[in-house]
Short mmCIF file of C-alpha atoms in Angstrom, two decimals:
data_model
loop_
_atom_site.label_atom_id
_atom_site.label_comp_id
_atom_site.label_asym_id
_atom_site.label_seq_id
_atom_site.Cartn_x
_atom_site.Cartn_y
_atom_site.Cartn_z
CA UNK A 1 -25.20 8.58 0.60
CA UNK A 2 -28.26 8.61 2.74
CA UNK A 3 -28.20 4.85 2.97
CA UNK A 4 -24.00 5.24 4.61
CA UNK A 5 -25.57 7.92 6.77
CA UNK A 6 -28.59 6.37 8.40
CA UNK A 7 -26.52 3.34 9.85
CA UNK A 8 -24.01 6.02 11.15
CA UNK A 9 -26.29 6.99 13.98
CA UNK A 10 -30.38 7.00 14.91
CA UNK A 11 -30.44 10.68 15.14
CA UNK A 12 -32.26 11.70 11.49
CA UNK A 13 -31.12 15.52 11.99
CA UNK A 14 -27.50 13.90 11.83
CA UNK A 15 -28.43 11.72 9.01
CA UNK A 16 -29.52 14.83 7.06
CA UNK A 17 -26.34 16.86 7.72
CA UNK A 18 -23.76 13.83 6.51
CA UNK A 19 -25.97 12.83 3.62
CA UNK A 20 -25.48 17.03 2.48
CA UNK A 21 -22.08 16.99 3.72
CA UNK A 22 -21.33 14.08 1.51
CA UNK A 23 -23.09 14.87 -0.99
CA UNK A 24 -21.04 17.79 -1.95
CA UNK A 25 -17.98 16.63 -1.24
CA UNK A 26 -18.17 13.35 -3.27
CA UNK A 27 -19.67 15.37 -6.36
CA UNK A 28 -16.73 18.05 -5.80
CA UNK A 29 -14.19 14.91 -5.67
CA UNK A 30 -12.74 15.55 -9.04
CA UNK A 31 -10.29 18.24 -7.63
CA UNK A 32 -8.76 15.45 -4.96
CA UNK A 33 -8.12 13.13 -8.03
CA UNK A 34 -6.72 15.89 -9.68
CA UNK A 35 -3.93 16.97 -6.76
CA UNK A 36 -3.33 13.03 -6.06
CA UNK A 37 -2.51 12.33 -9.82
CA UNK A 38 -0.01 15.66 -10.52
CA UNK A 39 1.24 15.55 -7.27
CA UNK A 40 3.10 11.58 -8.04
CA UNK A 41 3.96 13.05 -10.73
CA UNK A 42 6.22 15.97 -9.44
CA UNK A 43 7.06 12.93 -6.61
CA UNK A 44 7.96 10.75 -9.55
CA UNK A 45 11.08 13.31 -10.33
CA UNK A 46 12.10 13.55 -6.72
CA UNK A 47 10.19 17.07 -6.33
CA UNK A 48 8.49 16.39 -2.84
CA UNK A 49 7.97 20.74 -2.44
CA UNK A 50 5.18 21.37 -4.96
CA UNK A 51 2.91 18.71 -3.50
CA UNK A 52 4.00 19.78 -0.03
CA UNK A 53 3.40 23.47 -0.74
CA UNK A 54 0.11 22.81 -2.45
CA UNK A 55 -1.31 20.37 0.35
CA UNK A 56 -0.22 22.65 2.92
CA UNK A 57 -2.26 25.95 0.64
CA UNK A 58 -5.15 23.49 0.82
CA UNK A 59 -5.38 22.79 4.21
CA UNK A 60 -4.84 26.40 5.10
CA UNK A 61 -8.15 27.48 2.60
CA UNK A 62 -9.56 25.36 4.05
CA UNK A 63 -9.37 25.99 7.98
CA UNK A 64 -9.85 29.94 6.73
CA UNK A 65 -13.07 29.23 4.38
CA UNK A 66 -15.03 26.96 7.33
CA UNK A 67 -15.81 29.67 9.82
CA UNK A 68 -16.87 31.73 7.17
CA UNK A 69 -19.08 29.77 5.21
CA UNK A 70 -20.38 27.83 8.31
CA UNK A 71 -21.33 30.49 10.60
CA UNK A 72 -21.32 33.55 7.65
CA UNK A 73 -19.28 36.63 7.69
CA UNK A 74 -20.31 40.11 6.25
CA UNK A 75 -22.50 39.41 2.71
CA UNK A 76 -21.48 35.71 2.83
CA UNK A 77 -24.42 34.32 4.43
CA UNK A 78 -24.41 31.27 6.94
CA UNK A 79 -25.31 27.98 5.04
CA UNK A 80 -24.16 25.80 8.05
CA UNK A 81 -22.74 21.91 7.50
CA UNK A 82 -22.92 23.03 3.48
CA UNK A 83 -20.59 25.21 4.31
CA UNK A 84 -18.02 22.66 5.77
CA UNK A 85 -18.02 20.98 2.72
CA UNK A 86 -18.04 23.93 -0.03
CA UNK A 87 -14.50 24.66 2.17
CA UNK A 88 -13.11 20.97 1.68
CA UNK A 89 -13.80 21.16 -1.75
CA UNK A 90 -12.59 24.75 -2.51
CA UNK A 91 -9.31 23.43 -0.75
CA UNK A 92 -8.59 20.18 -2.73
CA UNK A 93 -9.48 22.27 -5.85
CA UNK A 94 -6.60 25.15 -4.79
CA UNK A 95 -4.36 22.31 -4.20
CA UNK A 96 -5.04 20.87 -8.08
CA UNK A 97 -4.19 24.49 -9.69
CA UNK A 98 -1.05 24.51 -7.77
CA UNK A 99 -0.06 21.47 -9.24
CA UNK A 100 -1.21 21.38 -12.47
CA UNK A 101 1.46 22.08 -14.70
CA UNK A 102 2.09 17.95 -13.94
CA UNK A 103 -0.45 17.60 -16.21
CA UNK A 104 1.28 15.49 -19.44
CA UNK A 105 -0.57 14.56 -22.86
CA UNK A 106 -1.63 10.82 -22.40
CA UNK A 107 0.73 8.18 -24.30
CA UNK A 108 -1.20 6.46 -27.42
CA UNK A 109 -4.21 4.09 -26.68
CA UNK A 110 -2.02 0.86 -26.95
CA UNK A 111 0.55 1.97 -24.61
CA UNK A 112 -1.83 3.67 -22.30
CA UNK A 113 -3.31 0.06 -22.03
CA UNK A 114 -0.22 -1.55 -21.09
CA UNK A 115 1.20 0.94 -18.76
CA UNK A 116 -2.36 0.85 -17.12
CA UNK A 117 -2.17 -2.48 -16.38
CA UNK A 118 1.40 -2.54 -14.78
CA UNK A 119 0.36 0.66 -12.49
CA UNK A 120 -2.87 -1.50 -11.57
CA UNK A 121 -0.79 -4.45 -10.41
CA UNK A 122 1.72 -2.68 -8.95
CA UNK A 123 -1.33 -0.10 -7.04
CA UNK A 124 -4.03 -2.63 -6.27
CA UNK A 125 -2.51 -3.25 -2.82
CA UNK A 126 -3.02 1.12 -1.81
CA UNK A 127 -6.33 0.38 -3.92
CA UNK A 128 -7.44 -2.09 -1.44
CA UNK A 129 -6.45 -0.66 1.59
CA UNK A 130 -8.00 2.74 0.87
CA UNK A 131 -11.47 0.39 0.20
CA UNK A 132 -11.09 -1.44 3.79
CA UNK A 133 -10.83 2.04 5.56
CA UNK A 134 -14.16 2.93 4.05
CA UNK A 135 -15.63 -0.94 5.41
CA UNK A 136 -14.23 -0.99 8.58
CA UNK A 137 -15.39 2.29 9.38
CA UNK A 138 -19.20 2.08 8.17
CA UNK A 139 -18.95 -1.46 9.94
CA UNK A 140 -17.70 0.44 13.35
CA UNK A 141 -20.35 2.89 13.24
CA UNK A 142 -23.12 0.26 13.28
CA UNK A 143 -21.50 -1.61 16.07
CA UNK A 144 -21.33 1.53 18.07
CA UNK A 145 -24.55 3.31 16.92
CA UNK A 146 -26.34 0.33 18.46
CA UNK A 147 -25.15 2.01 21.84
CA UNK A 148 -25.54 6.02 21.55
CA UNK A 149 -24.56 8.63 19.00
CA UNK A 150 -21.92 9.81 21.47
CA UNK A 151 -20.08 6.38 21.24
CA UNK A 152 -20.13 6.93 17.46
CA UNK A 153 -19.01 10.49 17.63
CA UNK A 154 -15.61 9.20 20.13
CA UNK A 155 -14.75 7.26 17.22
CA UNK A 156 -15.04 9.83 15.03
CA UNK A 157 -12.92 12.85 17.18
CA UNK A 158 -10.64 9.60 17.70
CA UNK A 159 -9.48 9.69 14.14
CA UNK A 160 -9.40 13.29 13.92
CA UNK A 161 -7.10 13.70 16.63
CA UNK A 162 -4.76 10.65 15.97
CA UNK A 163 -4.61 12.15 12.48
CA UNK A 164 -1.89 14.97 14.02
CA UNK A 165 0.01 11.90 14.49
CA UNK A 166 -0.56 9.43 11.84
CA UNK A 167 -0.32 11.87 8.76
CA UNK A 168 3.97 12.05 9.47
CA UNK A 169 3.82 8.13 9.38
CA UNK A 170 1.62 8.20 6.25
CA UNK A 171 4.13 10.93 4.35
CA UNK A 172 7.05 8.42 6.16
CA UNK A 173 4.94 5.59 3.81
CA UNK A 174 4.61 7.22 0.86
CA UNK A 175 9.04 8.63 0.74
CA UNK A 176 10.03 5.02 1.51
CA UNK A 177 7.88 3.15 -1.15
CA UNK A 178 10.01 4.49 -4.57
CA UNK A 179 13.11 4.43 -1.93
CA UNK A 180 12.77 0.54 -1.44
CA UNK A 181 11.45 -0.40 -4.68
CA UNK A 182 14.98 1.32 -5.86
CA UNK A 183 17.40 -0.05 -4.08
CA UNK A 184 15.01 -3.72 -4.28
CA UNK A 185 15.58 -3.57 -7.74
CA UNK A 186 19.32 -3.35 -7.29
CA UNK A 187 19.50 -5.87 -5.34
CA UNK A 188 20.50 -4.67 -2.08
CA UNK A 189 19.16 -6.00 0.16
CA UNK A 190 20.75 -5.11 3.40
CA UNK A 191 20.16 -0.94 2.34
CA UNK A 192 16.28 -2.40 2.47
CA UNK A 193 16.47 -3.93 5.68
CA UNK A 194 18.57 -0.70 6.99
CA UNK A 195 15.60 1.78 5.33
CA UNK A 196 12.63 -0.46 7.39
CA UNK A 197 14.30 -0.30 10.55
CA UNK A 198 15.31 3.30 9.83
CA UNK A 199 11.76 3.93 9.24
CA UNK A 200 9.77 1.75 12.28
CA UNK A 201 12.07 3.69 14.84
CA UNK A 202 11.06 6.92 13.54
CA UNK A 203 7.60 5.91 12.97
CA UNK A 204 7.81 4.94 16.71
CA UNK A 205 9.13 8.27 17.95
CA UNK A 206 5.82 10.01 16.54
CA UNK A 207 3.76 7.24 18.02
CA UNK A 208 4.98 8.08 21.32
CA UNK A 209 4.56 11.56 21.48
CA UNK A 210 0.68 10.49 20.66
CA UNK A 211 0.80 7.79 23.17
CA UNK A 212 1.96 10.64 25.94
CA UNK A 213 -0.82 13.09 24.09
CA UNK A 214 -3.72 10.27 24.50
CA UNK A 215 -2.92 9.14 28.18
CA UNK A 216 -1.84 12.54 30.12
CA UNK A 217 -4.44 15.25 28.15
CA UNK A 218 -7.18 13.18 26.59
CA UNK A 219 -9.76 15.37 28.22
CA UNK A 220 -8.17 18.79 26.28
CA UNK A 221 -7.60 16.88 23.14
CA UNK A 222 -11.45 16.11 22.78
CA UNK A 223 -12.61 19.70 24.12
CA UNK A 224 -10.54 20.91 21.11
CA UNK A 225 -13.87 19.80 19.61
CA UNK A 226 -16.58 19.14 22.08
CA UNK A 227 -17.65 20.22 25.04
CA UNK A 228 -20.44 17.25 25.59
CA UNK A 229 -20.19 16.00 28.71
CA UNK A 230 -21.03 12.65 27.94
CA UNK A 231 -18.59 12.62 25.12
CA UNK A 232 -16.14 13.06 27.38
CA UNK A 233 -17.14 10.68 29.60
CA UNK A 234 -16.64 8.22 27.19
CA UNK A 235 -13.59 9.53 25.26
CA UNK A 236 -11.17 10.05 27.73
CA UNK A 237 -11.07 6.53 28.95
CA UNK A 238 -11.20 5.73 25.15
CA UNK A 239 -8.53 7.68 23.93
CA UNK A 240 -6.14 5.11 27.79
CA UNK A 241 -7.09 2.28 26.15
CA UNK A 242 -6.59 3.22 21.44
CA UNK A 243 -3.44 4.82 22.80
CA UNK A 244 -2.17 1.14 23.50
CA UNK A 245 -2.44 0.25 19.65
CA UNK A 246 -0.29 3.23 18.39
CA UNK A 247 2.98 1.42 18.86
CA UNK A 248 2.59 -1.93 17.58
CA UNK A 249 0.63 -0.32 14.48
CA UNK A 250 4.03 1.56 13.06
CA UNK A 251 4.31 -2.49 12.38
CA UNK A 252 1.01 -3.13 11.12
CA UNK A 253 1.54 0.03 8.14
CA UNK A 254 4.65 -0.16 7.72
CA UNK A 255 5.36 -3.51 6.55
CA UNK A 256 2.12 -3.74 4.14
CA UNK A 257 3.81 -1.07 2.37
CA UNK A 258 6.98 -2.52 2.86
CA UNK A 259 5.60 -5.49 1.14
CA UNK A 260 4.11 -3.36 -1.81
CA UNK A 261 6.85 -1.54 -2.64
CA UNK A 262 9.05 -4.83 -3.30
CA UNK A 263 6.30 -6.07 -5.64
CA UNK A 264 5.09 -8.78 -3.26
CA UNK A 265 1.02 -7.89 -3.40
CA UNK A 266 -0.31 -10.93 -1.21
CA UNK A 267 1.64 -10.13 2.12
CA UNK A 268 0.79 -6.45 1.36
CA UNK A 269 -3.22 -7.27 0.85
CA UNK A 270 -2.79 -9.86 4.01
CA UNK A 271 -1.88 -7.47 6.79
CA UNK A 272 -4.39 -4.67 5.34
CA UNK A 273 -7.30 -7.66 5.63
CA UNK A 274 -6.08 -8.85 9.07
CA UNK A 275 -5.34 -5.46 10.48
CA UNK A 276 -8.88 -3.87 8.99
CA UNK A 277 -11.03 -6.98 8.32
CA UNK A 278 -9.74 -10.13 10.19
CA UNK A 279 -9.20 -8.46 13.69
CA UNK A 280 -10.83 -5.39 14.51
CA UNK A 281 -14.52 -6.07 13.41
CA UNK A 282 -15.17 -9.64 14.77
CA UNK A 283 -12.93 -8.37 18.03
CA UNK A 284 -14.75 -5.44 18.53
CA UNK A 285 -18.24 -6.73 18.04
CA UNK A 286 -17.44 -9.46 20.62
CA UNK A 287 -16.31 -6.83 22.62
CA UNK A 288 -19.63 -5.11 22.39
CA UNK A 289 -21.41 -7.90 23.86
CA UNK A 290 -19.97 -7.39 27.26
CA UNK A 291 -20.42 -3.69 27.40
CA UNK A 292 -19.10 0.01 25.57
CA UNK A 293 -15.75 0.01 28.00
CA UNK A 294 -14.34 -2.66 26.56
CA UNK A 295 -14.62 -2.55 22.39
CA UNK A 296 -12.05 0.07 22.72
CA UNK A 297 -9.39 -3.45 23.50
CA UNK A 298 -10.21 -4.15 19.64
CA UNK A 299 -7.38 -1.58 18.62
CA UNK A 300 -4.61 -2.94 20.34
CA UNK A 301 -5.26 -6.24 20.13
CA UNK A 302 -6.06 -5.80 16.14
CA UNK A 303 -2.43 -3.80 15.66
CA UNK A 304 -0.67 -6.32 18.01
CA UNK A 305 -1.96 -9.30 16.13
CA UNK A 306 -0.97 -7.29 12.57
CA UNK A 307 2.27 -6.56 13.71
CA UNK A 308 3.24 -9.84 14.95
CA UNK A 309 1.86 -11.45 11.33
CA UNK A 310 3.68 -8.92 9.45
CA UNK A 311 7.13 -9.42 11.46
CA UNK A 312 6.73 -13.45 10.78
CA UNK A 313 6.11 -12.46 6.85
CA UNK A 314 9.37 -9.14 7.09
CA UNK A 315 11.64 -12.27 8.62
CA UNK A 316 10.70 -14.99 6.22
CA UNK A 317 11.27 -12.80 3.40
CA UNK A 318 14.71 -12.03 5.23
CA UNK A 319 15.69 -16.02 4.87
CA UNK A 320 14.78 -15.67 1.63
CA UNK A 321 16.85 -13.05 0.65
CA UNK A 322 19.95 -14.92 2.76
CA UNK A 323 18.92 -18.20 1.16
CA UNK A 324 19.45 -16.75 -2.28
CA UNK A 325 22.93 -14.60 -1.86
CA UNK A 326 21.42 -10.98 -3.31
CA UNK A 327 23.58 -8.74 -5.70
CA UNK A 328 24.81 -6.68 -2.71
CA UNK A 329 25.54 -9.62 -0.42
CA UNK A 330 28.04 -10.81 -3.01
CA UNK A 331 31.88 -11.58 -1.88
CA UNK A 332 34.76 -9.35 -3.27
CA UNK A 333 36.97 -10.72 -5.37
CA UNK A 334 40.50 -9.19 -6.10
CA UNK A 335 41.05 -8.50 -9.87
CA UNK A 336 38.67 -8.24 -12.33
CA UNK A 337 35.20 -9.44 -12.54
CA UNK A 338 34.76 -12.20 -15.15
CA UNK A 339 31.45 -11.69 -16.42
CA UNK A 340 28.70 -14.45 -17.80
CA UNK A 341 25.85 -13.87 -20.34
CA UNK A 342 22.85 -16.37 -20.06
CA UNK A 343 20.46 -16.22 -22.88
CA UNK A 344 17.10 -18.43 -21.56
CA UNK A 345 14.48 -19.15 -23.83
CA UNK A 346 11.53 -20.17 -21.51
CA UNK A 347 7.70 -20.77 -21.67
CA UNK A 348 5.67 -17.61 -21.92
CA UNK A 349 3.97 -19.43 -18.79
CA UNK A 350 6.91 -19.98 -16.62
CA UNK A 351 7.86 -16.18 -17.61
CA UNK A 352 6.66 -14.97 -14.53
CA UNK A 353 7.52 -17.21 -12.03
CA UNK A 354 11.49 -17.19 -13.53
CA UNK A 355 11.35 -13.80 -13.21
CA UNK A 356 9.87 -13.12 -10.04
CA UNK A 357 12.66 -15.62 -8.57
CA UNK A 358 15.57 -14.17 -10.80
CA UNK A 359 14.35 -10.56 -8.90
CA UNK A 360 14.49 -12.06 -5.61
CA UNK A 361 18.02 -13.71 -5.75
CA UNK A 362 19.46 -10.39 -7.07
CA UNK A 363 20.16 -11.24 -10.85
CA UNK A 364 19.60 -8.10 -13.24
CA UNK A 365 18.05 -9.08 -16.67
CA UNK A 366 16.11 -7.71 -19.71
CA UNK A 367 13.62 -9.47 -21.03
CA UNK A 368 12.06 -9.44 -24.81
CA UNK A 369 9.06 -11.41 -26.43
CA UNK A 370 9.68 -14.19 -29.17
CA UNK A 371 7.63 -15.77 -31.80
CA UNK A 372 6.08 -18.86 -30.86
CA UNK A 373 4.99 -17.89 -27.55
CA UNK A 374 8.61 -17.78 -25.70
CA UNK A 375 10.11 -15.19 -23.35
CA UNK A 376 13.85 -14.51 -23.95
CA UNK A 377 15.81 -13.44 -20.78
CA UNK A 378 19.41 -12.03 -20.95
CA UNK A 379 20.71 -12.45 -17.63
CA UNK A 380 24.27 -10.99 -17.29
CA UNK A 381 25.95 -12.28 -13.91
CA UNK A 382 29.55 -12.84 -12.17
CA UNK A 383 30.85 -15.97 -13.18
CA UNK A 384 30.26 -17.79 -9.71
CA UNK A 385 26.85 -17.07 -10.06
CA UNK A 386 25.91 -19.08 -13.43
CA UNK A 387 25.41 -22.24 -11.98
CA UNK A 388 22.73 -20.81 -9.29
CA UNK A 389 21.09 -18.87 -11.85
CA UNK A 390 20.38 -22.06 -13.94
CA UNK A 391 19.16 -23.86 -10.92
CA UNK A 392 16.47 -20.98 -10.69
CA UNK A 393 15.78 -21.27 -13.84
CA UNK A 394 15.28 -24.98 -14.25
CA UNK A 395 13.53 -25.42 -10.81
CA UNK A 396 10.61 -22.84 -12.47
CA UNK A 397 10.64 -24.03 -15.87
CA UNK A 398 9.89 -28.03 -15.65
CA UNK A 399 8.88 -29.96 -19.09
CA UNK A 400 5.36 -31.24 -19.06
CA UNK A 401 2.94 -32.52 -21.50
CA UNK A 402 -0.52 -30.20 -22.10
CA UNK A 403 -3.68 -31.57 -24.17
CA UNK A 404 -4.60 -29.34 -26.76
CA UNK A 405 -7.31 -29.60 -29.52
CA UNK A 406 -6.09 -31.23 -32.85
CA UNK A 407 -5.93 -28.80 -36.11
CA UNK A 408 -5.74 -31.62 -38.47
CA UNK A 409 -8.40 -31.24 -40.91
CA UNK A 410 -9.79 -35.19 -41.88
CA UNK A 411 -10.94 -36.35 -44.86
CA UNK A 412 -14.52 -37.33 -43.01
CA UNK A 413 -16.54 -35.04 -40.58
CA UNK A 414 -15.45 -36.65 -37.00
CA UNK A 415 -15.02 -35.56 -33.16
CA UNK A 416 -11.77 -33.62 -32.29
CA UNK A 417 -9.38 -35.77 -30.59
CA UNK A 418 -6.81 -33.75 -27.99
CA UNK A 419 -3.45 -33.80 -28.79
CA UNK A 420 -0.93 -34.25 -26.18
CA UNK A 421 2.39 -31.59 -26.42
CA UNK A 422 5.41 -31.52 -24.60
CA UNK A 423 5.69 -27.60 -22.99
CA UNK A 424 8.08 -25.52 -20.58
CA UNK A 425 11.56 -26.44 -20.21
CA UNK A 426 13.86 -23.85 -21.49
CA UNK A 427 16.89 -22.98 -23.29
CA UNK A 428 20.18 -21.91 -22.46
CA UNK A 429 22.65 -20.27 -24.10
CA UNK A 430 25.94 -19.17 -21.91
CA UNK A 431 28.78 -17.26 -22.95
CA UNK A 432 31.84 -14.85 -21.95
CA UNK A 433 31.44 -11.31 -21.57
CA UNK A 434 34.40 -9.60 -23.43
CA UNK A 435 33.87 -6.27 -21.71
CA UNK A 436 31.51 -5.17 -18.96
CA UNK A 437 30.59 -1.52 -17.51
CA UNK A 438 27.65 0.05 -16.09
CA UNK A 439 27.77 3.94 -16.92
#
C-alpha cells in the first residue's frame, strides 16, 4: 500500500493518510466480496430489491458513521482518515448481513471445478476491466503528480462527482447483461439489437444531465468538497473539457458489456484495453508535455476513439447475424412446421468452434461427450434449415492428418517413429421429427 501511495502525490502527510486509509479498507474487504457474491445471487432469480435495499442501507451507514468517527461525537473519540475507512467497511459489512441468506452450501469438489471454470470464462472480461481501472488510475496519478497534488486531487473529485452519474449507467450494465445473454441464446436477434439501442439512448439521457452539471456549475460541484482555491482553478476548466467524453463513453461501456454478455470475450477485453490502456495513458502523457490545460483532451478523445471501435465491432457482428438468418429472423410458413433432427459426431477439437458458429446462426442444440474423444451434437431445426446447418458444420470440422507417437511395442529396443492419423471430419445422422413442442 505505501508503495500505490507514494507515486499518488509528493506530499508524505498524504502518503501516510492513503497508506492507513487503505490499509483498513483492503484488510476489511471480505464484507464487499461477501455483498457482491449473495447479491448475483438474489439477481440470478430476478430479485433486483434485496441487493438494492442492502446497497442503499450501506451507503446510508456509511455517510452517517463518517462524521462521527472522523471528527468524534460524544465518547466516540476523533480518529480522523481511520475513521473514513472504519465507516466504508462497517457499510459493506451491513450490506453482507442483509444479504446473506443467499448464502448456498457449495456443490461437490468435481462440480465446483467445472462450474468454476465456465463462470471464469464467461467473467474474465468484468475481471479485466475491474484490473485496468486500478492501472489506469495509479498510471494517471503519476502523470499528474509530476505537476502538483492539486492536479492529482481534480482527478480524484472528478470521479467522485461523475460517479452521481455513472453509477445509473453501471446498474443499466449490470440489468442488460442476463437480459441479452437470454434472448442471445434464443436466438433473437433483432430483441438484442432493440435492448442496445434501448439502452445507449437512456444511457445518453443520464450523460446529459452530467454534461449540463459539468459545464454550467462546475465551480459548486467541486466546493461540494473543496474549498482550495487552486483546486478550483484547475477543476472547473477540467470538469468543460471531461464533460466532452460523457457522451461518446455510453458507447465505449456499453458495448464491452454488450460483447460479454453474448459470450464474445475478445471484443469485450478490446474496447476495455483501448478505452483504459490504448488511448487514455499514451494520449494523456503526450498531452502533459505541452502543459496541465490540455491532458484533460485525453478523455474525450480516449471515449471517442472507444466508441467508434466498438460501433465498427456492434455492426460487424450485425452482418454476421444477417449473414447467418438467426432463429427469430426466420420466415413464416403456413401449416405446420416439419421438423429435422441432426445427430453430428465431431472432433472433440472442432467442438468449440461448431458450436460457437451453431450459437451464432441461431440453431438450438444439446450437446453430450462420447468415448473416443468425440462430441455428439443434437441439433433439432426447421426443415429449410438442414442444409445450412451442415454447411456450418462441415466448414468447422475439415479432415486432416495429425502425427502422433507410435504405441507399437517392437521386438528390439529402437527410436519411436510418429504415426500419421487422419482426424476431424464428422458424422451426420439426419432424420424426421415425428412430433415437436416446446413446453
Amino acid at each position: 500500500m505505501g508503495p500505490f501511495a507514494a507515486v499518488s502525490t509528493e506530499s508524505a502527510a498524504v502518503a501516510a493518510e492513503a497508506e492507513t486509509y487503505g490499509t483498513i479498507v483492503c484488510v476489511g474487504s471480505l464484507g464487499v466480496f461477501l455483498e457482491s457474491t449473495w447479491s448475483k445471487v438474489y439477481q440470478a432469480r430476478g430479485n433486483m430489491r434485496r441487493p438494492m435495499a442492502a446497497q442503499i442501507a450501506g451507503a446510508a451507514a456509511n455517510i452517517v458513521l463518517d462524521p462521527i468517527l472522523i471528527f468524534g461525537l460524544g465518547p466516540v473519540p476523533e480518529i480522523g482518515v481511520a475513521g473514513a475507512a472504519y465507516a466504508t467497511v462497517a457499510g459493506q459489512v451491513l450490506a453482507a448481513v442483509i444479504v446473506s441468506s443467499g448464502l448456498r452450501k457449495p456443490p461437490s469438489a468435481r462440480v465446483f471445478r467445472s462450474y468454476a471454470v465456465k463462470i471464469y470464462a464467461l467473467g474474465y472480461p468484468s475481471i479485466f476491466m475491474r484490473l485496468l481501472f486500478t492501472v489506469y488510475i495509479m498510471a494517471l496519478n503519476m502523470i499528474l503528480a509530476g505537476f502538483s497534488d492539486e492536479a492529482v486531487t481534480v482527478l480524484g473529485l472528478y470521479y467522485k462527482v461523475q460517479s452521481f452519474f455513472f453509477i445509473p449507467l453501471s446498474g443499466l450494465q449490470t440489468c442488460i447483461v442476463p437480459l441479452l445473454s437470454y434472448t442471445y441464446a434464443k436466438g433473437s436477434y433483432p430483441r438484442c439489437r432493440k435492448i442496445v439501442n434501448d439502452s445507449v439512448l437512456l444511457a445518453m439521457v443520464f450523460m446529459l444531465l452530467g454534461v449540463a452539471c459539468f459545464e454550467l456549475i462546475p465551480a459548486q460541484l467541486l466546493s461540494i468538497f473543496t474549498t482550495d482555491t487552486l483546486v478550483l482553478e484547475i477543476g472547473v476548466p477540467a470538469f468543460h473539457i471531461i464533460s466532452v467524453s460523457f457522451l461518446p463513453a455510453v458507447l465505449s461501456l456499453i458495448l464491452p458489456v454488450f460483447f460479454q454478455a453474448i459470450g464474445a470475450a475478445p471484443p469485450s477485453i478490446l474496447l476495455s484495453l483501448t478505452r483504459q490502456i490504448f488511448c487514455l495513458i499514451p494520449v494523456l502523457w503526450a498531452f502533459s508535455k505541452i502543459g496541465l490545460s490540455y491532458v484533460w483532451l485525453a478523455f474525450p478523445i480516449a471515449e471517442t476513439v472507444t466508441g467508434t471501435l466498438g460501433l465498427i465491432l456492434y455492426f460487424h457482428r450485425i452482418r454476421m447475424w444477417g449473414c447467418y438468418g438467426g432463429a427469430a429472423l426466420k420466415s413464416a410458413r403456413k401449416g405446420a412446421t416439419v421438423m429435422k433432427m441432426i445427430t453430428a459426431i465431431v472432433n472433440k477439437r472442432d467442438t468449440g468452434e461448431v458450436c460457437a458458429a451453431l450459437t451464432d446462426a441461431g440453431y438450438y442444440f444439446t450437446r453430450m461427450a462420447s468415448t473416443g474423444g468425440n462430441t455428439t451434437l443434437l441439433i433439432g431445426t426447421e426443415e429449410d434449415r438442414v442444409v445450412q446447418a451442415i454447411n456450418i458444420i462441415r466448414q468447422h470440422c475439415s479432415r486432416r492428418t495429425e502425427k502422433i507417437s507410435s504405441n507399437v511395442q517392437l521386438a528390439t529396443p529402437s527410436a519411436a517413429y510418429p504415426t500419421e492419423v487422419t482426424v476431424g471430419g464428422a458424422t451426420l445422422f439426419v432424420y424426421d421429427v415425428t412430433q415437436f413442442e416446446k413446453i
